């Protein structure tokens, strides 16, 4: 899925409780945003608790990526991803969830 971004449709088939929902609702959007593959990403959730969990996961992923860039001595990449992600989180909060 992440190796062929121009694909118009993606089908994910896996057994029950294998993490399909997690991958599609959290992992892929985070990857697409951080990799700059998508300009806009809409995350829809059934409950406010799920939204809060998604926001927490985005923050945790950001912190992990910042630590990785720090270890690799890539300050420009770290600053770019931090600025972009914090802006996106602020926008989500401003628009409401």
mmCIF file with all atom_site columns, C-alpha atoms in Angstrom:
data_model
loop_
_atom_site.group_PDB
_atom_site.id
_atom_site.type_symbol
_atom_site.label_atom_id
_atom_site.label_alt_id
_atom_site.label_comp_id
_atom_site.label_asym_id
_atom_site.label_entity_id
_atom_site.label_seq_id
_atom_site.pdbx_PDB_ins_code
_atom_site.Cartn_x
_atom_site.Cartn_y
_atom_site.Cartn_z
_atom_site.occupancy
_atom_site.B_iso_or_equiv
_atom_site.pdbx_formal_charge
_atom_site.auth_seq_id
_atom_site.auth_comp_id
_atom_site.auth_asym_id
_atom_site.auth_atom_id
_atom_site.pdbx_PDB_model_num
ATOM 1  C CA . UNK A 1 1  ? 0.000   0.000   0.000  1.00 0.00 ? 1  UNK A CA 1
ATOM 2  C CA . UNK A 1 2  ? 2.767   2.460   0.869  1.00 0.00 ? 2  UNK A CA 1
ATOM 3  C CA . UNK A 1 3  ? 4.986   1.217   -1.940 1.00 0.00 ? 3  UNK A CA 1
ATOM 4  C CA . UNK A 1 4  ? 2.513   2.173   -4.681 1.00 0.00 ? 4  UNK A CA 1
ATOM 5  C CA . UNK A 1 5  ? 0.989   5.542   -3.638 1.00 0.00 ? 5  UNK A CA 1
ATOM 6  C CA . UNK A 1 6  ? -0.565  6.369   -7.043 1.00 0.00 ? 6  UNK A CA 1
ATOM 7  C CA . UNK A 1 7  ? -2.911  3.355   -6.768 1.00 0.00 ? 7  UNK A CA 1
ATOM 8  C CA . UNK A 1 8  ? -6.480  4.739   -6.943 1.00 0.00 ? 8  UNK A CA 1
ATOM 9  C CA . UNK A 1 9  ? -7.967  1.966   -4.806 1.00 0.00 ? 9  UNK A CA 1
ATOM 10 C CA . UNK A 1 10 ? -6.530  -0.369  -2.237 1.00 0.00 ? 10 UNK A CA 1
ATOM 11 C CA . UNK A 1 11 ? -8.156  -3.522  -0.904 1.00 0.00 ? 11 UNK A CA 1
ATOM 12 C CA . UNK A 1 12 ? -7.031  -4.900  2.423  1.00 0.00 ? 12 UNK A CA 1
ATOM 13 C CA . UNK A 1 13 ? -8.091  -8.446  3.244  1.00 0.00 ? 13 UNK A CA 1
ATOM 14 C CA . UNK A 1 14 ? -7.109  -10.136 6.494  1.00 0.00 ? 14 UNK A CA 1
ATOM 15 C CA . UNK A 1 15 ? -8.589  -12.278 9.228  1.00 0.00 ? 15 UNK A CA 1
ATOM 16 C CA . UNK A 1 16 ? -10.689 -10.843 12.061 1.00 0.00 ? 16 UNK A CA 1
ATOM 17 C CA . UNK A 1 17 ? -8.757  -8.924  14.754 1.00 0.00 ? 17 UNK A CA 1
ATOM 18 C CA . UNK A 1 18 ? -5.667  -8.617  12.565 1.00 0.00 ? 18 UNK A CA 1
ATOM 19 C CA . UNK A 1 19 ? -5.472  -4.827  12.804 1.00 0.00 ? 19 UNK A CA 1
ATOM 20 C CA . UNK A 1 20 ? -7.091  -3.785  9.509  1.00 0.00 ? 20 UNK A CA 1
ATOM 21 C CA . UNK A 1 21 ? -9.002  -0.927  11.116 1.00 0.00 ? 21 UNK A CA 1
ATOM 22 C CA . UNK A 1 22 ? -5.929  0.287   12.976 1.00 0.00 ? 22 UNK A CA 1
ATOM 23 C CA . UNK A 1 23 ? -3.845  0.214   9.819  1.00 0.00 ? 23 UNK A CA 1
ATOM 24 C CA . UNK A 1 24 ? -6.388  2.066   7.726  1.00 0.00 ? 24 UNK A CA 1
ATOM 25 C CA . UNK A 1 25 ? -7.580  4.573   10.308 1.00 0.00 ? 25 UNK A CA 1
ATOM 26 C CA . UNK A 1 26 ? -4.253  5.423   11.930 1.00 0.00 ? 26 UNK A CA 1
ATOM 27 C CA . UNK A 1 27 ? -1.101  3.980   10.420 1.00 0.00 ? 27 UNK A CA 1
ATOM 28 C CA . UNK A 1 28 ? -1.737  4.811   6.775  1.00 0.00 ? 28 UNK A CA 1
ATOM 29 C CA . UNK A 1 29 ? -2.961  8.398   7.391  1.00 0.00 ? 29 UNK A CA 1
ATOM 30 C CA . UNK A 1 30 ? 0.026   9.101   9.647  1.00 0.00 ? 30 UNK A CA 1
ATOM 31 C CA . UNK A 1 31 ? 2.419   7.688   7.048  1.00 0.00 ? 31 UNK A CA 1
ATOM 32 C CA . UNK A 1 32 ? 0.718   9.625   4.235  1.00 0.00 ? 32 UNK A CA 1
ATOM 33 C CA . UNK A 1 33 ? 0.905   12.888  6.174  1.00 0.00 ? 33 UNK A CA 1
ATOM 34 C CA . UNK A 1 34 ? 4.469   12.483  7.367  1.00 0.00 ? 34 UNK A CA 1
ATOM 35 C CA . UNK A 1 35 ? 5.715   11.275  4.005  1.00 0.00 ? 35 UNK A CA 1
ATOM 36 C CA . UNK A 1 36 ? 3.994   14.180  2.264  1.00 0.00 ? 36 UNK A CA 1
ATOM 37 C CA . UNK A 1 37 ? 1.969   11.812  0.070  1.00 0.00 ? 37 UNK A CA 1
ATOM 38 C CA . UNK A 1 38 ? -1.356  13.497  0.794  1.00 0.00 ? 38 UNK A CA 1
ATOM 39 C CA . UNK A 1 39 ? -2.082  17.180  1.286  1.00 0.00 ? 39 UNK A CA 1
ATOM 40 C CA . UNK A 1 40 ? -5.341  16.642  3.175  1.00 0.00 ? 40 UNK A CA 1
ATOM 41 C CA . UNK A 1 41 ? -6.329  13.695  5.317  1.00 0.00 ? 41 UNK A CA 1
ATOM 42 C CA . UNK A 1 42 ? -9.721  13.316  6.931  1.00 0.00 ? 42 UNK A CA 1
ATOM 43 C CA . UNK A 1 43 ? -9.852  11.123  10.015 1.00 0.00 ? 43 UNK A CA 1
ATOM 44 C CA . UNK A 1 44 ? -13.393 10.136  10.944 1.00 0.00 ? 44 UNK A CA 1
ATOM 45 C CA . UNK A 1 45 ? -14.293 8.443   14.166 1.00 0.00 ? 45 UNK A CA 1
ATOM 46 C CA . UNK A 1 46 ? -17.444 7.152   15.789 1.00 0.00 ? 46 UNK A CA 1
ATOM 47 C CA . UNK A 1 47 ? -16.684 8.417   19.281 1.00 0.00 ? 47 UNK A CA 1
ATOM 48 C CA . UNK A 1 48 ? -14.782 11.237  20.928 1.00 0.00 ? 48 UNK A CA 1
ATOM 49 C CA . UNK A 1 49 ? -12.711 8.639   22.807 1.00 0.00 ? 49 UNK A CA 1
ATOM 50 C CA . UNK A 1 50 ? -11.495 7.200   19.505 1.00 0.00 ? 50 UNK A CA 1
ATOM 51 C CA . UNK A 1 51 ? -10.542 10.677  18.286 1.00 0.00 ? 51 UNK A CA 1
ATOM 52 C CA . UNK A 1 52 ? -8.577  11.308  21.466 1.00 0.00 ? 52 UNK A CA 1
ATOM 53 C CA . UNK A 1 53 ? -6.771  7.992   20.972 1.00 0.00 ? 53 UNK A CA 1
ATOM 54 C CA . UNK A 1 54 ? -5.953  8.909   17.369 1.00 0.00 ? 54 UNK A CA 1
ATOM 55 C CA . UNK A 1 55 ? -4.593  12.299  18.479 1.00 0.00 ? 55 UNK A CA 1
ATOM 56 C CA . UNK A 1 56 ? -2.499  10.582  21.153 1.00 0.00 ? 56 UNK A CA 1
ATOM 57 C CA . UNK A 1 57 ? -1.145  8.126   18.566 1.00 0.00 ? 57 UNK A CA 1
ATOM 58 C CA . UNK A 1 58 ? -0.223  10.978  16.209 1.00 0.00 ? 58 UNK A CA 1
ATOM 59 C CA . UNK A 1 59 ? 1.690   12.671  19.030 1.00 0.00 ? 59 UNK A CA 1
ATOM 60 C CA . UNK A 1 60 ? 3.448   9.427   19.973 1.00 0.00 ? 60 UNK A CA 1
ATOM 61 C CA . UNK A 1 61 ? 4.454   8.820   16.344 1.00 0.00 ? 61 UNK A CA 1
ATOM 62 C CA . UNK A 1 62 ? 5.787   12.377  16.096 1.00 0.00 ? 62 UNK A CA 1
ATOM 63 C CA . UNK A 1 63 ? 7.914   11.902  19.200 1.00 0.00 ? 63 UNK A CA 1
ATOM 64 C CA . UNK A 1 64 ? 9.261   8.618   17.843 1.00 0.00 ? 64 UNK A CA 1
ATOM 65 C CA . UNK A 1 65 ? 10.167  10.223  14.517 1.00 0.00 ? 65 UNK A CA 1
ATOM 66 C CA . UNK A 1 66 ? 11.811  13.200  16.225 1.00 0.00 ? 66 UNK A CA 1
ATOM 67 C CA . UNK A 1 67 ? 13.957  10.843  18.306 1.00 0.00 ? 67 UNK A CA 1
ATOM 68 C CA . UNK A 1 68 ? 14.916  8.938   15.138 1.00 0.00 ? 68 UNK A CA 1
ATOM 69 C CA . UNK A 1 69 ? 15.934  12.132  13.321 1.00 0.00 ? 69 UNK A CA 1
ATOM 70 C CA . UNK A 1 70 ? 17.903  13.251  16.371 1.00 0.00 ? 70 UNK A CA 1
ATOM 71 C CA . UNK A 1 71 ? 19.823  9.946   16.451 1.00 0.00 ? 71 UNK A CA 1
ATOM 72 C CA . UNK A 1 72 ? 20.481  10.276  12.710 1.00 0.00 ? 72 UNK A CA 1
ATOM 73 C CA . UNK A 1 73 ? 21.585  13.916  13.169 1.00 0.00 ? 73 UNK A CA 1
ATOM 74 C CA . UNK A 1 74 ? 18.947  15.288  10.785 1.00 0.00 ? 74 UNK A CA 1
ATOM 75 C CA . UNK A 1 75 ? 17.806  18.528  12.447 1.00 0.00 ? 75 UNK A CA 1
ATOM 76 C CA . UNK A 1 76 ? 16.103  19.951  9.334  1.00 0.00 ? 76 UNK A CA 1
ATOM 77 C CA . UNK A 1 77 ? 13.910  16.888  8.892  1.00 0.00 ? 77 UNK A CA 1
ATOM 78 C CA . UNK A 1 78 ? 13.057  16.927  12.593 1.00 0.00 ? 78 UNK A CA 1
ATOM 79 C CA . UNK A 1 79 ? 12.043  20.587  12.494 1.00 0.00 ? 79 UNK A CA 1
ATOM 80 C CA . UNK A 1 80 ? 9.983   20.153  9.330  1.00 0.00 ? 80 UNK A CA 1
ATOM 81 C CA . UNK A 1 81 ? 8.029   17.187  10.649 1.00 0.00 ? 81 UNK A CA 1
ATOM 82 C CA . UNK A 1 82 ? 7.541   18.798  14.063 1.00 0.00 ? 82 UNK A CA 1
ATOM 83 C CA . UNK A 1 83 ? 6.235   22.062  12.600 1.00 0.00 ? 83 UNK A CA 1
ATOM 84 C CA . UNK A 1 84 ? 3.940   20.295  10.177 1.00 0.00 ? 84 UNK A CA 1
ATOM 85 C CA . UNK A 1 85 ? 2.512   17.830  12.680 1.00 0.00 ? 85 UNK A CA 1
ATOM 86 C CA . UNK A 1 86 ? 1.949   20.400  15.420 1.00 0.00 ? 86 UNK A CA 1
ATOM 87 C CA . UNK A 1 87 ? 0.189   22.627  12.887 1.00 0.00 ? 87 UNK A CA 1
ATOM 88 C CA . UNK A 1 88 ? -2.045  19.745  11.806 1.00 0.00 ? 88 UNK A CA 1
ATOM 89 C CA . UNK A 1 89 ? -2.910  18.842  15.405 1.00 0.00 ? 89 UNK A CA 1
ATOM 90 C CA . UNK A 1 90 ? -3.765  22.487  16.161 1.00 0.00 ? 90 UNK A CA 1
ATOM 91 C CA . UNK A 1 91 ? -5.955  22.636  13.088 1.00 0.00 ? 91 UNK A CA 1
ATOM 92 C CA . UNK A 1 92 ? -7.802  19.494  14.134 1.00 0.00 ? 92 UNK A CA 1
ATOM 93 C CA . UNK A 1 93 ? -8.421  20.962  17.580 1.00 0.00 ? 93 UNK A CA 1
ATOM 94 C CA . UNK A 1 94 ? -9.547  24.300  16.110 1.00 0.00 ? 94 UNK A CA 1
ATOM 95 C CA . UNK A 1 95 ? -12.043 22.682  13.768 1.00 0.00 ? 95 UNK A CA 1
ATOM 96 C CA . UNK A 1 96 ? -13.236 20.435  16.564 1.00 0.00 ? 96 UNK A CA 1
ATOM 97 C CA . UNK A 1 97 ? -13.452 16.717  16.964 1.00 0.00 ? 97 UNK A CA 1
#
